[in-house]
JSON list of C-alpha atoms in Angstrom, two decimals:
[
{"chain": "A", "resi": 1, "resn": "GLU", "atom": "CA", "xyz": [6.15, -10.09, 5.47]},
{"chain": "A", "resi": 2, "resn": "ALA", "atom": "CA", "xyz": [5.90, -12.02, 8.70]},
{"chain": "A", "resi": 3, "resn": "GLY", "atom": "CA", "xyz": [2.40, -12.95, 9.77]},
{"chain": "A", "resi": 4, "resn": "VAL", "atom": "CA", "xyz": [0.72, -12.82, 13.14]},
{"chain": "A", "resi": 5, "resn": "ALA", "atom": "CA", "xyz": [2.58, -15.00, 15.60]},
{"chain": "A", "resi": 6, "resn": "GLN", "atom": "CA", "xyz": [0.95, -16.78, 18.51]},
{"chain": "A", "resi": 7, "resn": "SER", "atom": "CA", "xyz": [2.25, -19.01, 21.25]},
{"chain": "A", "resi": 8, "resn": "PRO", "atom": "CA", "xyz": [1.84, -21.56, 22.54]},
{"chain": "A", "resi": 9, "resn": "ARG", "atom": "CA", "xyz": [0.08, -23.48, 19.76]},
{"chain": "A", "resi": 10, "resn": "TYR", "atom": "CA", "xyz": [-1.42, -25.99, 22.18]},
{"chain": "A", "resi": 11, "resn": "LYS", "atom": "CA", "xyz": [-2.10, -25.94, 25.91]},
{"chain": "A", "resi": 12, "resn": "ILE", "atom": "CA", "xyz": [-3.73, -28.45, 28.24]},
{"chain": "A", "resi": 13, "resn": "ILE", "atom": "CA", "xyz": [-4.60, -27.37, 31.77]},
{"chain": "A", "resi": 14, "resn": "GLU", "atom": "CA", "xyz": [-6.88, -28.48, 34.56]},
{"chain": "A", "resi": 15, "resn": "LYS", "atom": "CA", "xyz": [-9.91, -26.46, 35.57]},
{"chain": "A", "resi": 16, "resn": "ARG", "atom": "CA", "xyz": [-9.23, -23.68, 38.03]},
{"chain": "A", "resi": 17, "resn": "GLN", "atom": "CA", "xyz": [-5.66, -23.30, 36.74]},
{"chain": "A", "resi": 18, "resn": "SER", "atom": "CA", "xyz": [-4.41, -20.17, 35.00]},
{"chain": "A", "resi": 19, "resn": "VAL", "atom": "CA", "xyz": [-3.16, -19.81, 31.44]},
{"chain": "A", "resi": 20, "resn": "ALA", "atom": "CA", "xyz": [-1.75, -17.04, 29.28]},
{"chain": "A", "resi": 21, "resn": "PHE", "atom": "CA", "xyz": [-1.52, -16.66, 25.53]},
{"chain": "A", "resi": 22, "resn": "TRP", "atom": "CA", "xyz": [0.82, -14.38, 23.64]},
{"chain": "A", "resi": 23, "resn": "CYS", "atom": "CA", "xyz": [0.35, -12.61, 20.32]},
{"chain": "A", "resi": 24, "resn": "ASN", "atom": "CA", "xyz": [2.76, -10.63, 18.17]},
{"chain": "A", "resi": 25, "resn": "PRO", "atom": "CA", "xyz": [0.89, -8.78, 15.40]},
{"chain": "A", "resi": 26, "resn": "ILE", "atom": "CA", "xyz": [2.17, -7.80, 11.99]},
{"chain": "A", "resi": 27, "resn": "SER", "atom": "CA", "xyz": [4.62, -4.91, 12.27]},
{"chain": "A", "resi": 28, "resn": "GLY", "atom": "CA", "xyz": [2.90, -1.55, 12.01]},
{"chain": "A", "resi": 29, "resn": "HIS", "atom": "CA", "xyz": [-0.59, -2.85, 12.64]},
{"chain": "A", "resi": 30, "resn": "ALA", "atom": "CA", "xyz": [-2.34, -0.59, 15.12]},
{"chain": "A", "resi": 31, "resn": "THR", "atom": "CA", "xyz": [-5.40, -2.73, 15.76]},
{"chain": "A", "resi": 32, "resn": "LEU", "atom": "CA", "xyz": [-5.28, -6.09, 17.51]},
{"chain": "A", "resi": 33, "resn": "TYR", "atom": "CA", "xyz": [-8.10, -8.52, 18.14]},
{"chain": "A", "resi": 34, "resn": "TRP", "atom": "CA", "xyz": [-8.56, -11.60, 20.30]},
{"chain": "A", "resi": 35, "resn": "TYR", "atom": "CA", "xyz": [-11.22, -14.12, 19.27]},
{"chain": "A", "resi": 36, "resn": "GLN", "atom": "CA", "xyz": [-12.50, -17.29, 20.90]},
{"chain": "A", "resi": 37, "resn": "GLN", "atom": "CA", "xyz": [-13.58, -20.11, 18.60]},
{"chain": "A", "resi": 38, "resn": "ILE", "atom": "CA", "xyz": [-15.43, -23.02, 20.13]},
{"chain": "A", "resi": 39, "resn": "LEU", "atom": "CA", "xyz": [-15.53, -26.19, 18.07]},
{"chain": "A", "resi": 40, "resn": "GLY", "atom": "CA", "xyz": [-18.14, -25.98, 15.32]},
{"chain": "A", "resi": 41, "resn": "GLN", "atom": "CA", "xyz": [-18.72, -22.25, 15.73]},
{"chain": "A", "resi": 42, "resn": "GLY", "atom": "CA", "xyz": [-17.39, -19.12, 14.11]},
{"chain": "A", "resi": 43, "resn": "PRO", "atom": "CA", "xyz": [-14.86, -16.95, 15.93]},
{"chain": "A", "resi": 44, "resn": "LYS", "atom": "CA", "xyz": [-16.28, -14.66, 18.61]},
{"chain": "A", "resi": 45, "resn": "LEU", "atom": "CA", "xyz": [-14.59, -11.34, 19.31]},
{"chain": "A", "resi": 46, "resn": "LEU", "atom": "CA", "xyz": [-13.39, -11.06, 22.90]},
{"chain": "A", "resi": 47, "resn": "ILE", "atom": "CA", "xyz": [-11.48, -7.79, 22.82]},
{"chain": "A", "resi": 48, "resn": "GLN", "atom": "CA", "xyz": [-10.23, -5.24, 20.33]},
{"chain": "A", "resi": 49, "resn": "PHE", "atom": "CA", "xyz": [-7.29, -2.89, 20.92]},
{"chain": "A", "resi": 50, "resn": "GLN", "atom": "CA", "xyz": [-6.41, 0.26, 19.05]},
{"chain": "A", "resi": 51, "resn": "ASN", "atom": "CA", "xyz": [-2.72, 0.76, 19.84]},
{"chain": "A", "resi": 52, "resn": "ASN", "atom": "CA", "xyz": [-2.69, 0.11, 23.59]},
{"chain": "A", "resi": 53, "resn": "GLY", "atom": "CA", "xyz": [-6.26, 1.24, 24.27]},
{"chain": "A", "resi": 54, "resn": "VAL", "atom": "CA", "xyz": [-9.34, -0.98, 24.44]},
{"chain": "A", "resi": 55, "resn": "VAL", "atom": "CA", "xyz": [-11.95, -0.27, 21.79]},
{"chain": "A", "resi": 56, "resn": "ASP", "atom": "CA", "xyz": [-14.38, -3.09, 22.52]},
{"chain": "A", "resi": 57, "resn": "ASP", "atom": "CA", "xyz": [-14.38, -5.68, 25.28]},
{"chain": "A", "resi": 58, "resn": "SER", "atom": "CA", "xyz": [-18.13, -6.16, 25.55]},
{"chain": "A", "resi": 59, "resn": "GLN", "atom": "CA", "xyz": [-17.91, -9.94, 25.13]},
{"chain": "A", "resi": 60, "resn": "LEU", "atom": "CA", "xyz": [-14.90, -10.52, 27.38]},
{"chain": "A", "resi": 61, "resn": "PRO", "atom": "CA", "xyz": [-15.83, -12.43, 30.57]},
{"chain": "A", "resi": 62, "resn": "LYS", "atom": "CA", "xyz": [-14.07, -9.96, 32.80]},
{"chain": "A", "resi": 63, "resn": "ASP", "atom": "CA", "xyz": [-14.41, -12.03, 35.97]},
{"chain": "A", "resi": 64, "resn": "ARG", "atom": "CA", "xyz": [-11.87, -14.49, 34.60]},
{"chain": "A", "resi": 65, "resn": "PHE", "atom": "CA", "xyz": [-10.40, -13.13, 31.36]},
{"chain": "A", "resi": 66, "resn": "SER", "atom": "CA", "xyz": [-7.98, -10.24, 31.06]},
{"chain": "A", "resi": 67, "resn": "ALA", "atom": "CA", "xyz": [-5.92, -8.86, 28.20]},
{"chain": "A", "resi": 68, "resn": "GLU", "atom": "CA", "xyz": [-3.31, -6.22, 27.80]},
{"chain": "A", "resi": 69, "resn": "ARG", "atom": "CA", "xyz": [-1.28, -4.57, 25.09]},
{"chain": "A", "resi": 70, "resn": "LEU", "atom": "CA", "xyz": [1.12, -2.46, 27.07]},
{"chain": "A", "resi": 71, "resn": "LYS", "atom": "CA", "xyz": [3.36, -0.94, 24.39]},
{"chain": "A", "resi": 72, "resn": "GLY", "atom": "CA", "xyz": [0.86, -1.06, 21.56]},
{"chain": "A", "resi": 73, "resn": "VAL", "atom": "CA", "xyz": [2.57, -4.06, 19.98]},
{"chain": "A", "resi": 74, "resn": "ASP", "atom": "CA", "xyz": [2.49, -7.51, 21.62]},
{"chain": "A", "resi": 75, "resn": "SER", "atom": "CA", "xyz": [-0.54, -8.64, 23.58]},
{"chain": "A", "resi": 76, "resn": "THR", "atom": "CA", "xyz": [-1.32, -11.27, 26.17]},
{"chain": "A", "resi": 77, "resn": "LEU", "atom": "CA", "xyz": [-4.67, -12.85, 27.00]},
{"chain": "A", "resi": 78, "resn": "LYS", "atom": "CA", "xyz": [-5.03, -14.49, 30.39]},
{"chain": "A", "resi": 79, "resn": "ILE", "atom": "CA", "xyz": [-7.65, -16.79, 31.87]},
{"chain": "A", "resi": 80, "resn": "GLN", "atom": "CA", "xyz": [-7.78, -17.16, 35.64]},
{"chain": "A", "resi": 81, "resn": "PRO", "atom": "CA", "xyz": [-9.29, -19.49, 36.77]},
{"chain": "A", "resi": 82, "resn": "ALA", "atom": "CA", "xyz": [-10.10, -21.63, 33.74]},
{"chain": "A", "resi": 83, "resn": "LYS", "atom": "CA", "xyz": [-13.38, -23.49, 33.35]},
{"chain": "A", "resi": 84, "resn": "LEU", "atom": "CA", "xyz": [-14.21, -26.48, 31.20]},
{"chain": "A", "resi": 85, "resn": "GLU", "atom": "CA", "xyz": [-16.21, -24.28, 28.82]},
{"chain": "A", "resi": 86, "resn": "ASP", "atom": "CA", "xyz": [-13.10, -22.24, 28.05]},
{"chain": "A", "resi": 87, "resn": "SER", "atom": "CA", "xyz": [-11.83, -25.10, 25.90]},
{"chain": "A", "resi": 88, "resn": "ALA", "atom": "CA", "xyz": [-11.50, -23.47, 22.48]},
{"chain": "A", "resi": 89, "resn": "VAL", "atom": "CA", "xyz": [-9.08, -22.06, 19.95]},
{"chain": "A", "resi": 90, "resn": "TYR", "atom": "CA", "xyz": [-7.95, -18.54, 20.79]},
{"chain": "A", "resi": 91, "resn": "LEU", "atom": "CA", "xyz": [-7.19, -16.53, 17.69]},
{"chain": "A", "resi": 92, "resn": "CYS", "atom": "CA", "xyz": [-5.27, -13.29, 17.49]},
{"chain": "A", "resi": 93, "resn": "ALA", "atom": "CA", "xyz": [-5.69, -10.98, 14.51]},
{"chain": "A", "resi": 94, "resn": "SER", "atom": "CA", "xyz": [-4.32, -7.59, 13.52]},
{"chain": "A", "resi": 95, "resn": "SER", "atom": "CA", "xyz": [-5.11, -4.90, 11.00]},
{"chain": "A", "resi": 96, "resn": "LEU", "atom": "CA", "xyz": [-3.49, -1.66, 9.88]},
{"chain": "A", "resi": 97, "resn": "GLY", "atom": "CA", "xyz": [-6.16, 0.32, 11.63]},
{"chain": "A", "resi": 98, "resn": "ALA", "atom": "CA", "xyz": [-9.65, 0.02, 13.01]},
{"chain": "A", "resi": 99, "resn": "GLY", "atom": "CA", "xyz": [-11.14, 0.97, 9.66]},
{"chain": "A", "resi": 100, "resn": "ALA", "atom": "CA", "xyz": [-8.88, -1.29, 7.62]},
{"chain": "A", "resi": 101, "resn": "TYR", "atom": "CA", "xyz": [-10.59, -3.74, 5.34]},
{"chain": "A", "resi": 102, "resn": "GLU", "atom": "CA", "xyz": [-8.61, -6.84, 6.14]},
{"chain": "A", "resi": 103, "resn": "GLN", "atom": "CA", "xyz": [-7.83, -8.62, 9.36]},
{"chain": "A", "resi": 104, "resn": "TYR", "atom": "CA", "xyz": [-4.84, -10.96, 9.37]},
{"chain": "A", "resi": 105, "resn": "PHE", "atom": "CA", "xyz": [-5.20, -13.95, 11.65]},
{"chain": "A", "resi": 106, "resn": "GLY", "atom": "CA", "xyz": [-2.60, -15.99, 13.47]},
{"chain": "A", "resi": 107, "resn": "PRO", "atom": "CA", "xyz": [-2.72, -19.80, 13.64]},
{"chain": "A", "resi": 108, "resn": "GLY", "atom": "CA", "xyz": [-4.40, -19.79, 17.04]},
{"chain": "A", "resi": 109, "resn": "THR", "atom": "CA", "xyz": [-3.80, -21.48, 20.38]},
{"chain": "A", "resi": 110, "resn": "ARG", "atom": "CA", "xyz": [-5.82, -24.57, 21.08]},
{"chain": "A", "resi": 111, "resn": "LEU", "atom": "CA", "xyz": [-6.73, -24.72, 24.78]},
{"chain": "A", "resi": 112, "resn": "THR", "atom": "CA", "xyz": [-8.07, -27.86, 26.41]},
{"chain": "A", "resi": 113, "resn": "VAL", "atom": "CA", "xyz": [-9.35, -27.58, 29.97]},
{"chain": "A", "resi": 114, "resn": "THR", "atom": "CA", "xyz": [-9.78, -30.91, 31.75]},
{"chain": "B", "resi": 1, "resn": "ASP", "atom": "CA", "xyz": [-25.61, -5.93, 13.90]},
{"chain": "B", "resi": 2, "resn": "ALA", "atom": "CA", "xyz": [-26.98, -7.14, 10.59]},
{"chain": "B", "resi": 3, "resn": "LYS", "atom": "CA", "xyz": [-27.28, -10.92, 10.63]},
{"chain": "B", "resi": 4, "resn": "THR", "atom": "CA", "xyz": [-26.28, -13.24, 7.81]},
{"chain": "B", "resi": 5, "resn": "THR", "atom": "CA", "xyz": [-27.77, -16.58, 6.80]},
{"chain": "B", "resi": 6, "resn": "GLN", "atom": "CA", "xyz": [-25.73, -19.19, 4.96]},
{"chain": "B", "resi": 7, "resn": "PRO", "atom": "CA", "xyz": [-26.34, -22.85, 4.11]},
{"chain": "B", "resi": 8, "resn": "PRO", "atom": "CA", "xyz": [-24.40, -25.03, 6.55]},
{"chain": "B", "resi": 9, "resn": "SER", "atom": "CA", "xyz": [-22.69, -27.07, 3.85]},
{"chain": "B", "resi": 10, "resn": "MET", "atom": "CA", "xyz": [-22.16, -27.39, 0.10]},
{"chain": "B", "resi": 11, "resn": "ASP", "atom": "CA", "xyz": [-20.31, -29.67, -2.27]},
{"chain": "B", "resi": 12, "resn": "CYS", "atom": "CA", "xyz": [-18.56, -28.64, -5.49]},
{"chain": "B", "resi": 13, "resn": "ALA", "atom": "CA", "xyz": [-16.76, -30.69, -8.12]},
{"chain": "B", "resi": 14, "resn": "GLU", "atom": "CA", "xyz": [-13.11, -29.86, -8.63]},
{"chain": "B", "resi": 15, "resn": "GLY", "atom": "CA", "xyz": [-12.62, -27.47, -11.53]},
{"chain": "B", "resi": 16, "resn": "ARG", "atom": "CA", "xyz": [-16.19, -26.22, -11.45]},
{"chain": "B", "resi": 17, "resn": "ALA", "atom": "CA", "xyz": [-17.38, -22.88, -10.13]},
{"chain": "B", "resi": 18, "resn": "ALA", "atom": "CA", "xyz": [-18.43, -22.80, -6.50]},
{"chain": "B", "resi": 19, "resn": "ASN", "atom": "CA", "xyz": [-21.28, -20.38, -5.79]},
{"chain": "B", "resi": 20, "resn": "LEU", "atom": "CA", "xyz": [-21.78, -19.67, -2.10]},
{"chain": "B", "resi": 21, "resn": "PRO", "atom": "CA", "xyz": [-24.94, -17.72, -1.21]},
{"chain": "B", "resi": 22, "resn": "CYS", "atom": "CA", "xyz": [-25.53, -15.41, 1.72]},
{"chain": "B", "resi": 23, "resn": "ASN", "atom": "CA", "xyz": [-28.61, -13.56, 2.89]},
{"chain": "B", "resi": 24, "resn": "HIS", "atom": "CA", "xyz": [-28.26, -10.27, 4.79]},
{"chain": "B", "resi": 25, "resn": "SER", "atom": "CA", "xyz": [-31.71, -8.74, 4.55]},
{"chain": "B", "resi": 26, "resn": "THR", "atom": "CA", "xyz": [-31.20, -6.27, 7.43]},
{"chain": "B", "resi": 27, "resn": "ILE", "atom": "CA", "xyz": [-28.01, -4.73, 6.08]},
{"chain": "B", "resi": 28, "resn": "SER", "atom": "CA", "xyz": [-27.71, -0.97, 6.39]},
{"chain": "B", "resi": 29, "resn": "GLY", "atom": "CA", "xyz": [-26.69, 1.36, 3.60]},
{"chain": "B", "resi": 30, "resn": "ASN", "atom": "CA", "xyz": [-23.16, 1.93, 4.85]},
{"chain": "B", "resi": 31, "resn": "GLU", "atom": "CA", "xyz": [-22.37, -1.63, 5.89]},
{"chain": "B", "resi": 32, "resn": "TYR", "atom": "CA", "xyz": [-19.97, -3.73, 3.87]},
{"chain": "B", "resi": 33, "resn": "VAL", "atom": "CA", "xyz": [-20.26, -7.41, 3.01]},
{"chain": "B", "resi": 34, "resn": "TYR", "atom": "CA", "xyz": [-17.09, -9.37, 3.76]},
{"chain": "B", "resi": 35, "resn": "TRP", "atom": "CA", "xyz": [-16.08, -12.93, 3.03]},
{"chain": "B", "resi": 36, "resn": "TYR", "atom": "CA", "xyz": [-13.46, -14.88, 4.94]},
{"chain": "B", "resi": 37, "resn": "ARG", "atom": "CA", "xyz": [-12.59, -18.54, 4.78]},
{"chain": "B", "resi": 38, "resn": "GLN", "atom": "CA", "xyz": [-11.04, -20.88, 7.32]},
{"chain": "B", "resi": 39, "resn": "ILE", "atom": "CA", "xyz": [-9.12, -23.90, 6.22]},
{"chain": "B", "resi": 40, "resn": "HIS", "atom": "CA", "xyz": [-8.96, -26.67, 8.80]},
{"chain": "B", "resi": 41, "resn": "SER", "atom": "CA", "xyz": [-6.68, -25.87, 11.77]},
{"chain": "B", "resi": 42, "resn": "GLN", "atom": "CA", "xyz": [-5.79, -22.42, 10.43]},
{"chain": "B", "resi": 43, "resn": "GLY", "atom": "CA", "xyz": [-6.94, -18.91, 11.22]},
{"chain": "B", "resi": 44, "resn": "PRO", "atom": "CA", "xyz": [-9.52, -17.24, 8.97]},
{"chain": "B", "resi": 45, "resn": "GLN", "atom": "CA", "xyz": [-8.28, -15.66, 5.75]},
{"chain": "B", "resi": 46, "resn": "TYR", "atom": "CA", "xyz": [-9.75, -12.58, 4.11]},
{"chain": "B", "resi": 47, "resn": "ILE", "atom": "CA", "xyz": [-11.14, -13.17, 0.62]},
{"chain": "B", "resi": 48, "resn": "ILE", "atom": "CA", "xyz": [-13.05, -10.14, -0.62]},
{"chain": "B", "resi": 49, "resn": "HIS", "atom": "CA", "xyz": [-15.44, -7.38, 0.38]},
{"chain": "B", "resi": 50, "resn": "GLY", "atom": "CA", "xyz": [-17.95, -5.08, -1.28]},
{"chain": "B", "resi": 51, "resn": "LEU", "atom": "CA", "xyz": [-20.53, -2.38, -0.65]},
{"chain": "B", "resi": 52, "resn": "LYS", "atom": "CA", "xyz": [-22.81, -2.12, -3.68]},
{"chain": "B", "resi": 53, "resn": "ASN", "atom": "CA", "xyz": [-20.90, -3.03, -6.80]},
{"chain": "B", "resi": 54, "resn": "ASN", "atom": "CA", "xyz": [-19.71, -6.45, -7.82]},
{"chain": "B", "resi": 55, "resn": "GLU", "atom": "CA", "xyz": [-16.06, -7.06, -6.98]},
{"chain": "B", "resi": 56, "resn": "THR", "atom": "CA", "xyz": [-13.39, -9.38, -8.31]},
{"chain": "B", "resi": 57, "resn": "ASN", "atom": "CA", "xyz": [-9.89, -10.19, -7.17]},
{"chain": "B", "resi": 58, "resn": "GLU", "atom": "CA", "xyz": [-7.41, -12.98, -7.74]},
{"chain": "B", "resi": 59, "resn": "MET", "atom": "CA", "xyz": [-9.24, -15.28, -5.35]},
{"chain": "B", "resi": 60, "resn": "ALA", "atom": "CA", "xyz": [-12.93, -14.79, -6.05]},
{"chain": "B", "resi": 61, "resn": "SER", "atom": "CA", "xyz": [-15.81, -12.67, -7.30]},
{"chain": "B", "resi": 62, "resn": "LEU", "atom": "CA", "xyz": [-18.50, -11.12, -5.14]},
{"chain": "B", "resi": 63, "resn": "ILE", "atom": "CA", "xyz": [-21.94, -10.49, -6.60]},
{"chain": "B", "resi": 64, "resn": "ILE", "atom": "CA", "xyz": [-24.25, -8.26, -4.52]},
{"chain": "B", "resi": 65, "resn": "THR", "atom": "CA", "xyz": [-27.90, -7.93, -5.46]},
{"chain": "B", "resi": 66, "resn": "GLU", "atom": "CA", "xyz": [-29.24, -4.51, -6.27]},
{"chain": "B", "resi": 67, "resn": "ASP", "atom": "CA", "xyz": [-31.28, -4.35, -3.06]},
{"chain": "B", "resi": 68, "resn": "ARG", "atom": "CA", "xyz": [-28.16, -5.52, -1.17]},
{"chain": "B", "resi": 69, "resn": "LYS", "atom": "CA", "xyz": [-30.16, -8.11, 0.74]},
{"chain": "B", "resi": 70, "resn": "SER", "atom": "CA", "xyz": [-28.10, -11.02, -0.53]},
{"chain": "B", "resi": 71, "resn": "SER", "atom": "CA", "xyz": [-24.77, -11.80, -2.12]},
{"chain": "B", "resi": 72, "resn": "THR", "atom": "CA", "xyz": [-22.91, -14.67, -3.73]},
{"chain": "B", "resi": 73, "resn": "LEU", "atom": "CA", "xyz": [-19.24, -15.54, -3.50]},
{"chain": "B", "resi": 74, "resn": "ILE", "atom": "CA", "xyz": [-17.95, -17.23, -6.62]},
{"chain": "B", "resi": 75, "resn": "LEU", "atom": "CA", "xyz": [-14.80, -19.32, -6.76]},
{"chain": "B", "resi": 76, "resn": "PRO", "atom": "CA", "xyz": [-14.45, -19.70, -10.53]},
{"chain": "B", "resi": 77, "resn": "HIS", "atom": "CA", "xyz": [-12.46, -22.94, -10.66]},
{"chain": "B", "resi": 78, "resn": "ALA", "atom": "CA", "xyz": [-12.59, -24.71, -7.32]},
{"chain": "B", "resi": 79, "resn": "THR", "atom": "CA", "xyz": [-9.61, -26.82, -6.27]},
{"chain": "B", "resi": 80, "resn": "LEU", "atom": "CA", "xyz": [-9.19, -29.25, -3.41]},
{"chain": "B", "resi": 81, "resn": "ARG", "atom": "CA", "xyz": [-7.34, -26.51, -1.51]},
{"chain": "B", "resi": 82, "resn": "ASP", "atom": "CA", "xyz": [-10.55, -24.45, -1.50]},
{"chain": "B", "resi": 83, "resn": "THR", "atom": "CA", "xyz": [-12.16, -26.93, 0.90]},
{"chain": "B", "resi": 84, "resn": "ALA", "atom": "CA", "xyz": [-12.88, -24.75, 3.93]},
{"chain": "B", "resi": 85, "resn": "VAL", "atom": "CA", "xyz": [-15.55, -23.01, 5.96]},
{"chain": "B", "resi": 86, "resn": "TYR", "atom": "CA", "xyz": [-16.62, -19.78, 4.26]},
{"chain": "B", "resi": 87, "resn": "TYR", "atom": "CA", "xyz": [-17.96, -16.94, 6.38]},
{"chain": "B", "resi": 88, "resn": "CYS", "atom": "CA", "xyz": [-20.17, -14.17, 5.05]},
{"chain": "B", "resi": 89, "resn": "ILE", "atom": "CA", "xyz": [-20.00, -11.16, 7.37]},
{"chain": "B", "resi": 90, "resn": "VAL", "atom": "CA", "xyz": [-21.64, -7.78, 7.48]},
{"chain": "B", "resi": 91, "resn": "ARG", "atom": "CA", "xyz": [-19.22, -5.29, 8.91]},
{"chain": "B", "resi": 92, "resn": "SER", "atom": "CA", "xyz": [-20.93, -2.90, 11.25]},
{"chain": "B", "resi": 93, "resn": "ALA", "atom": "CA", "xyz": [-19.73, 0.43, 12.53]},
{"chain": "B", "resi": 94, "resn": "MET", "atom": "CA", "xyz": [-19.24, 1.16, 16.22]},
{"chain": "B", "resi": 95, "resn": "ALA", "atom": "CA", "xyz": [-19.10, 4.45, 18.02]},
{"chain": "B", "resi": 96, "resn": "GLY", "atom": "CA", "xyz": [-15.89, 6.31, 17.32]},
{"chain": "B", "resi": 97, "resn": "GLY", "atom": "CA", "xyz": [-15.65, 5.08, 13.75]},
{"chain": "B", "resi": 98, "resn": "TYR", "atom": "CA", "xyz": [-14.42, 1.60, 14.63]},
{"chain": "B", "resi": 99, "resn": "GLN", "atom": "CA", "xyz": [-15.60, -1.40, 12.69]},
{"chain": "B", "resi": 100, "resn": "LYS", "atom": "CA", "xyz": [-16.85, -4.67, 14.13]},
{"chain": "B", "resi": 101, "resn": "VAL", "atom": "CA", "xyz": [-16.76, -8.03, 12.43]},
{"chain": "B", "resi": 102, "resn": "THR", "atom": "CA", "xyz": [-19.19, -10.69, 13.70]},
{"chain": "B", "resi": 103, "resn": "PHE", "atom": "CA", "xyz": [-18.70, -14.21, 12.40]},
{"chain": "B", "resi": 104, "resn": "GLY", "atom": "CA", "xyz": [-21.60, -16.64, 12.02]},
{"chain": "B", "resi": 105, "resn": "THR", "atom": "CA", "xyz": [-21.26, -20.39, 11.58]},
{"chain": "B", "resi": 106, "resn": "GLY", "atom": "CA", "xyz": [-20.46, -20.19, 7.86]},
{"chain": "B", "resi": 107, "resn": "THR", "atom": "CA", "xyz": [-20.77, -22.66, 4.99]},
{"chain": "B", "resi": 108, "resn": "LYS", "atom": "CA", "xyz": [-18.57, -25.72, 4.94]},
{"chain": "B", "resi": 109, "resn": "LEU", "atom": "CA", "xyz": [-17.52, -26.16, 1.30]},
{"chain": "B", "resi": 110, "resn": "GLN", "atom": "CA", "xyz": [-16.27, -29.57, 0.31]},
{"chain": "B", "resi": 111, "resn": "VAL", "atom": "CA", "xyz": [-14.52, -29.73, -3.08]},
{"chain": "B", "resi": 112, "resn": "ILE", "atom": "CA", "xyz": [-14.81, -33.22, -4.50]},
{"chain": "B", "resi": 113, "resn": "PRO", "atom": "CA", "xyz": [-12.20, -34.72, -6.87]}
]
């Protein structure tokens, strides 16, 4: 079974630039999550999708971050414009459903904002 | 959300059992205890979960106290590949039946040869 795929794996941008991350969840998984993990901290949930609808985006900085999951499969997370404090690893995870026990995580995208 | 408290770091000798404690004194009756681990430069990996009873799978055992205010993850024979950050999480329910997982800072387990 293929795991959660993410790209790119690494990205370096200057502040005020834009960046987008892509996630392809495990086939058949209805729920998709985006997390932000700052160095030395645990992952923080940014947004949770159930199919193509948003379940929770309470911790998403909506003035600069946006995410979509148009066909209920792949998802993109965008930052525009980036700030220095956005430097982090962005993790995508998926699960069979919102009530599923296990989330499967991708390898993450490491973003450095200079 | 129920908060969890874990020691920031622990060491364990290779081949010995690693016992990782977690306090979750504000846990509600229908909230599950989950454990994930994160090996360096990888995404977190699910280990085990439980509600009231002790649980065991091929990776680990989970011991939950009777009052459910604390739990212990046991890796019975730690190997060098078990070196990772271990997260104890209480899974809370949101409106609409959705579940929310909130990670803390975890315990960094170092397995020593």
